[in-house]
CSV table of C-alpha atoms in Angstrom, one decimal:
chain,number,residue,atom,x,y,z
C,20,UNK,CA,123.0,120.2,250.0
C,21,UNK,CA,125.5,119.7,247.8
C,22,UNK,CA,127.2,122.8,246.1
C,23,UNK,CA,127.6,123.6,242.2
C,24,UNK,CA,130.1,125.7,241.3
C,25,UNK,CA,129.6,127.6,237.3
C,26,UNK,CA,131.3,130.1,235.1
C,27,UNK,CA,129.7,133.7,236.2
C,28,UNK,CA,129.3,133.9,232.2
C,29,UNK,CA,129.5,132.5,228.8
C,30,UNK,CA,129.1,133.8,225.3
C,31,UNK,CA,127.8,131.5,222.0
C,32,UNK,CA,126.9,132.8,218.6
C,33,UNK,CA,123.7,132.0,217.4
C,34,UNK,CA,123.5,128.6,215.9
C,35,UNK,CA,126.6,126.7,217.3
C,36,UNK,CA,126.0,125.1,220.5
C,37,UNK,CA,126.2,126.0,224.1
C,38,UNK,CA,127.7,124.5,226.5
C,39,UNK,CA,127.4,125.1,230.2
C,40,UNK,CA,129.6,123.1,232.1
C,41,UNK,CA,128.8,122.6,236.2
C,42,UNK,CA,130.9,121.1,239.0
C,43,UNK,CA,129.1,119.6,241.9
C,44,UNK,CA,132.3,117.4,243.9
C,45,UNK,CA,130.1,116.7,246.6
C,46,UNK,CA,127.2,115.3,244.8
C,47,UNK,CA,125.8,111.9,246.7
C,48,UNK,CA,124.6,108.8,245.4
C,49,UNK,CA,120.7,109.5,245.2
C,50,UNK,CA,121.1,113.0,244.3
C,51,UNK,CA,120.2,114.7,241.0
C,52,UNK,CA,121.7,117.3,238.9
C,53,UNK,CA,118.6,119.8,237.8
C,54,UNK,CA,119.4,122.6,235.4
C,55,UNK,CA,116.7,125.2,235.5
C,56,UNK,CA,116.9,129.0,233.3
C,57,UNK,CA,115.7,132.3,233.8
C,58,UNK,CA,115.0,134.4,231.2
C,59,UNK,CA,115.1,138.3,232.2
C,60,UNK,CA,111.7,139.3,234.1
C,61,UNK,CA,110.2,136.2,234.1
C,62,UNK,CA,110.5,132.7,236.4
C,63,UNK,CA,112.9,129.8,236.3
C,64,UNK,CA,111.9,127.6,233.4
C,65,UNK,CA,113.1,123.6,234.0
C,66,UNK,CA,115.1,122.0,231.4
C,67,UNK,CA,116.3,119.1,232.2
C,68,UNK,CA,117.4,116.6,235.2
C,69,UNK,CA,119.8,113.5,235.3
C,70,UNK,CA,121.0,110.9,238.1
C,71,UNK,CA,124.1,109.3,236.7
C,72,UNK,CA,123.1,108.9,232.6
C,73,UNK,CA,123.3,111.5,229.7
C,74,UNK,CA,119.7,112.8,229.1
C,75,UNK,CA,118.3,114.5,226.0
C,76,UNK,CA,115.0,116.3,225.4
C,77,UNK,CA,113.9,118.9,223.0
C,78,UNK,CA,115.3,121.2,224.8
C,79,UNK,CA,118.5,120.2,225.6
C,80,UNK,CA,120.9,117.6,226.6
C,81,UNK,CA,122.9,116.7,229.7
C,82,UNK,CA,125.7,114.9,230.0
C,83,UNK,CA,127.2,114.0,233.3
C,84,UNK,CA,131.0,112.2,234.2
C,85,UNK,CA,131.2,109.0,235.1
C,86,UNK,CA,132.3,110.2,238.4
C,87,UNK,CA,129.5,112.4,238.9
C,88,UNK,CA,131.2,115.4,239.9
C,89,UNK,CA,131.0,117.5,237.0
C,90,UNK,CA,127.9,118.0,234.3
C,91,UNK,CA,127.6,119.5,231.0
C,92,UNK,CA,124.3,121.4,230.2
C,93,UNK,CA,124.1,121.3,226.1
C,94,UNK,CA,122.0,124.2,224.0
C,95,UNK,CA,122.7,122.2,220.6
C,96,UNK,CA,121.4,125.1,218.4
C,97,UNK,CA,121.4,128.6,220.1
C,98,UNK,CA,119.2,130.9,219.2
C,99,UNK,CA,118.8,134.8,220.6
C,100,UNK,CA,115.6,133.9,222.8
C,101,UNK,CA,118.1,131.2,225.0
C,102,UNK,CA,120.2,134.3,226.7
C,103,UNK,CA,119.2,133.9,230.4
C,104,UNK,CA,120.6,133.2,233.7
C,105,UNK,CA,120.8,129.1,233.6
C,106,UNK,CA,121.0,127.2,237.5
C,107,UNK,CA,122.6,124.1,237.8
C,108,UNK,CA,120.9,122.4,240.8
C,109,UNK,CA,121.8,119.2,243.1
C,110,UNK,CA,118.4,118.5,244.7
C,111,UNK,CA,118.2,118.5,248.1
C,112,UNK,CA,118.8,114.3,249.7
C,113,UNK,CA,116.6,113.9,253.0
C,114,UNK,CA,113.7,115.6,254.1
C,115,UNK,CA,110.2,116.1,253.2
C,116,UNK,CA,111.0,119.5,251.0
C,117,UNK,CA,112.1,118.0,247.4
C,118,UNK,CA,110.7,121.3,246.0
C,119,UNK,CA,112.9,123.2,248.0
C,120,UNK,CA,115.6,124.2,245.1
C,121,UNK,CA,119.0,125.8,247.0
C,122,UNK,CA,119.4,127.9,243.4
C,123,UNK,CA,123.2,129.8,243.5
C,124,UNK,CA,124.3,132.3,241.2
C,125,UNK,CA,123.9,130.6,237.9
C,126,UNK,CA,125.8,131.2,234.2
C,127,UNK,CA,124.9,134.3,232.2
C,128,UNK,CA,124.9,132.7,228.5
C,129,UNK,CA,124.5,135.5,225.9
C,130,UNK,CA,123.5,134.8,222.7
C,131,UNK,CA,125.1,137.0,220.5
C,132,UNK,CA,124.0,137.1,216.3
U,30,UNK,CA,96.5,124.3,230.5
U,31,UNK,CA,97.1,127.6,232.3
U,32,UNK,CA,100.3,128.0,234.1
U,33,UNK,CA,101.3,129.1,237.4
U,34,UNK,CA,99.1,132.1,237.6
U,35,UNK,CA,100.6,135.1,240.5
U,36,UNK,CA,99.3,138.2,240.6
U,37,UNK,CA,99.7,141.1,240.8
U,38,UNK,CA,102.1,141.4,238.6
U,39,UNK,CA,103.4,144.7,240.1
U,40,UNK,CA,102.4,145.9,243.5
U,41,UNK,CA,103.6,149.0,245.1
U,42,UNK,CA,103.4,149.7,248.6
U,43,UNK,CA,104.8,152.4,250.8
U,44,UNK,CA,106.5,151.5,254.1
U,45,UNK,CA,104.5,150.8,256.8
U,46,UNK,CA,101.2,149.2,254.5
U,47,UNK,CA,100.4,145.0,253.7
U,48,UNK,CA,101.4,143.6,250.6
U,49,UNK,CA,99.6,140.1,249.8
U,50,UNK,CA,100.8,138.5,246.9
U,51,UNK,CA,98.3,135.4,245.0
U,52,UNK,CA,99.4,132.5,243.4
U,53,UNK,CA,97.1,129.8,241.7
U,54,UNK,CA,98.6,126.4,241.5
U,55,UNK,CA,98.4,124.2,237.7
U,56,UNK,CA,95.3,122.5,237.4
U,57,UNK,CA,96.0,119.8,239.4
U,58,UNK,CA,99.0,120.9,241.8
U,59,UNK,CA,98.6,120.5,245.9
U,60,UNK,CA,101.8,121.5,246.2
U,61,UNK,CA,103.3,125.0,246.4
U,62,UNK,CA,106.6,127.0,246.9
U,63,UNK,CA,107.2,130.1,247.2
U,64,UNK,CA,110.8,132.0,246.4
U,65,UNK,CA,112.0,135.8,246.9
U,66,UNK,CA,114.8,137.1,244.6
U,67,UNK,CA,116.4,140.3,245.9
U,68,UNK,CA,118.0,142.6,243.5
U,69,UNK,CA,121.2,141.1,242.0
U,70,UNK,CA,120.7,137.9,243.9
U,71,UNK,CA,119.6,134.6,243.4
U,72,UNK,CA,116.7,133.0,244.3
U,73,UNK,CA,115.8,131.9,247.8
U,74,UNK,CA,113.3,129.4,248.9
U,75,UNK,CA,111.3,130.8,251.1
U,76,UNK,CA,108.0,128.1,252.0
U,77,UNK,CA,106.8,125.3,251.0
U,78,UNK,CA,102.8,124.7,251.3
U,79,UNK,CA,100.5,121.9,250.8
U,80,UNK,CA,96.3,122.5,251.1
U,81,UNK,CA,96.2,124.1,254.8
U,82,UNK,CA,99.4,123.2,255.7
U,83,UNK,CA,102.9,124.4,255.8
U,84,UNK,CA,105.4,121.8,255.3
U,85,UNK,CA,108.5,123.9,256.0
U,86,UNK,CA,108.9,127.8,256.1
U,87,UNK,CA,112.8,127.6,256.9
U,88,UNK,CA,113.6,130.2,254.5
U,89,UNK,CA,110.5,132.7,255.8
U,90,UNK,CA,111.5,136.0,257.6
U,91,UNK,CA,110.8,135.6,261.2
U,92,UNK,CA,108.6,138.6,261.8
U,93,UNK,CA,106.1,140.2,259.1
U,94,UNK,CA,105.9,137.5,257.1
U,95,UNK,CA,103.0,134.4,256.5
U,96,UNK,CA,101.6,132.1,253.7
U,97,UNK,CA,99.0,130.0,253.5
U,98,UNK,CA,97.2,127.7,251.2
U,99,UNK,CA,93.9,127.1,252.1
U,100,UNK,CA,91.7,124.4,250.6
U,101,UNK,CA,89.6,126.9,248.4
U,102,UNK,CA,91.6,129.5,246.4
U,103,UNK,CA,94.7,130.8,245.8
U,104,UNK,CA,98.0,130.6,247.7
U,105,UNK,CA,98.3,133.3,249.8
U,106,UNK,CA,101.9,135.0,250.7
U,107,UNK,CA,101.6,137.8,252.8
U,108,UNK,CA,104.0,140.5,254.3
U,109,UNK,CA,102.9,143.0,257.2
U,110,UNK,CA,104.2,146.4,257.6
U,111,UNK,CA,106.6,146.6,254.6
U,112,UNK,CA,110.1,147.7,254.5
U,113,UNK,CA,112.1,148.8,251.5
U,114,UNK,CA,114.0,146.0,252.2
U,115,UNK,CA,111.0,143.9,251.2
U,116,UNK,CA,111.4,145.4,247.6
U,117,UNK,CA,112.0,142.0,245.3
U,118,UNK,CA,110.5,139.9,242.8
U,119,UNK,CA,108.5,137.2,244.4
U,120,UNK,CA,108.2,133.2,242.2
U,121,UNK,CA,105.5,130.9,242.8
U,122,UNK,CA,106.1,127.3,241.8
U,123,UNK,CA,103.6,124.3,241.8
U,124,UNK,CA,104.2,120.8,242.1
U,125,UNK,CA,101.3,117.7,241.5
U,126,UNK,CA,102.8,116.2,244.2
U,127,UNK,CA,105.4,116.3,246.8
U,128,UNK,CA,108.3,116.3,244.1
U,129,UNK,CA,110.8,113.5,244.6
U,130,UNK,CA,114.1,113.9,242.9
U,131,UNK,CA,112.3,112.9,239.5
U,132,UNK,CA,109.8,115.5,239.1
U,133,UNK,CA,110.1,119.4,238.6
U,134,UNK,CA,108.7,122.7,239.7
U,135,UNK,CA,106.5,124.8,237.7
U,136,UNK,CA,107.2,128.6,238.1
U,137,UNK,CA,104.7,131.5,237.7
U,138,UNK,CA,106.1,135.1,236.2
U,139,UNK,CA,106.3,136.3,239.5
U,140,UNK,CA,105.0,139.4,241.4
U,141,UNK,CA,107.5,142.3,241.7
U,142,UNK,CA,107.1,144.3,244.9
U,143,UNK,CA,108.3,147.7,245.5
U,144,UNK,CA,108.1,149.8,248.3
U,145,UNK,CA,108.7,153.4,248.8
């Protein structure tokens, strides 16, 4: 698997945007960057997933180099309810377990009025 | 559409009992994963089941410790003889299919296990 490397934690005031950057230098061609978040007490949420373009959804958007080897997950308007624990993921290549998510210690983003 | 649906939602055990922990799938899913968190860690995969079969248990404790899925029912994770070491929050997540690297997993709220 490839490894992500993120900031233990991260502060935004309510309203501006977040940005959660991730580094993943030994992403391979057919991988994908998957950012998931979990919100205290409950399970991972997904949020969004990308292979080499910038994606946007109503949740979020992500924006990866050209290079691959870095991402940027993108809360454009944070409110109080988006302080969790958010994963940045490089699903697994080979194999028959896609589902099988190697989650590391993730960014703590608190939202702070 | 109901979600991932694990229950309990709390289950205490003292050492030494079973613990069986349930998860129902999304309408629809054949595909489920199971995922421990210990305290102050991250999550850990843990199995990964299809209907009455298990696909890869890499991440599953060698002793104590089984899951199945069987074709009627819930997903079934179940831990013998508990330790207080077991003590964690356990995630179910569903997938329709065998998730290539397009799709994404559905979580449940998890059960949280403690043990005395």
């Amino acid at each position: 698997d490839a490894k992500t490397t993120q900031p233990t934690s991260m502060d935004c005031a309510e309203g501006r945007a977040a940005n959660l950057p991730c580094n993943h230098s030994t992403i391979s061609g057919n991988e994908y960057v998957y950012w998931y978040r979990q919100i205290h007490s409950q399970g991972p949420q997904y949020i969004i997933h990308g292979l080499k373009n910038n994606e946007t959804n109503e949740m979020a958007s992500l924006i990866i180099t050209e290079d691959r080897k870095s991402s940027t997950l993108i809360l454009p308007h944070a409110t109080l309810r988006d302080t969790a624990v958010y994963y940045c993921i490089v699903r697994e290549a080979g194999g028959t377990s896609y589902g099988k998510l190697t989650f590391g210690q993730g960014t703590i983003l608190t939202v702070h009025p | 559409n109901a979600g991932v649906m694990q229950n309990p939602r709390h289950l205490v055990r003292r050492r030494g009992q079973e613990a069986r922990l349930r998860c129902s799938p999304m309408k629809g899913h054949s595909h489920v994963y199971w995922y421990r968190q210990l305290p102050e860690e991250g999550l850990k995969f843990m199995v990964y089941l299809q209907k009455e079969n298990i696909i890869d248990e890499s991440g599953m404790p060698k002793e104590r410790f089984s899951a199945e899925f069987p074709k009627e029912g819930p997903s079934i994770l179940r831990i013998q003889q508990v330790v207080r070491g077991d003590s964690a929050a356990y995630f179910c997540a569903s997938s329709p299919k065998n998730p290539g690297y397009n799709e994404k997993l559905f979580f449940g709220s998890g059960t949280q296990l403690s043990v005395l």
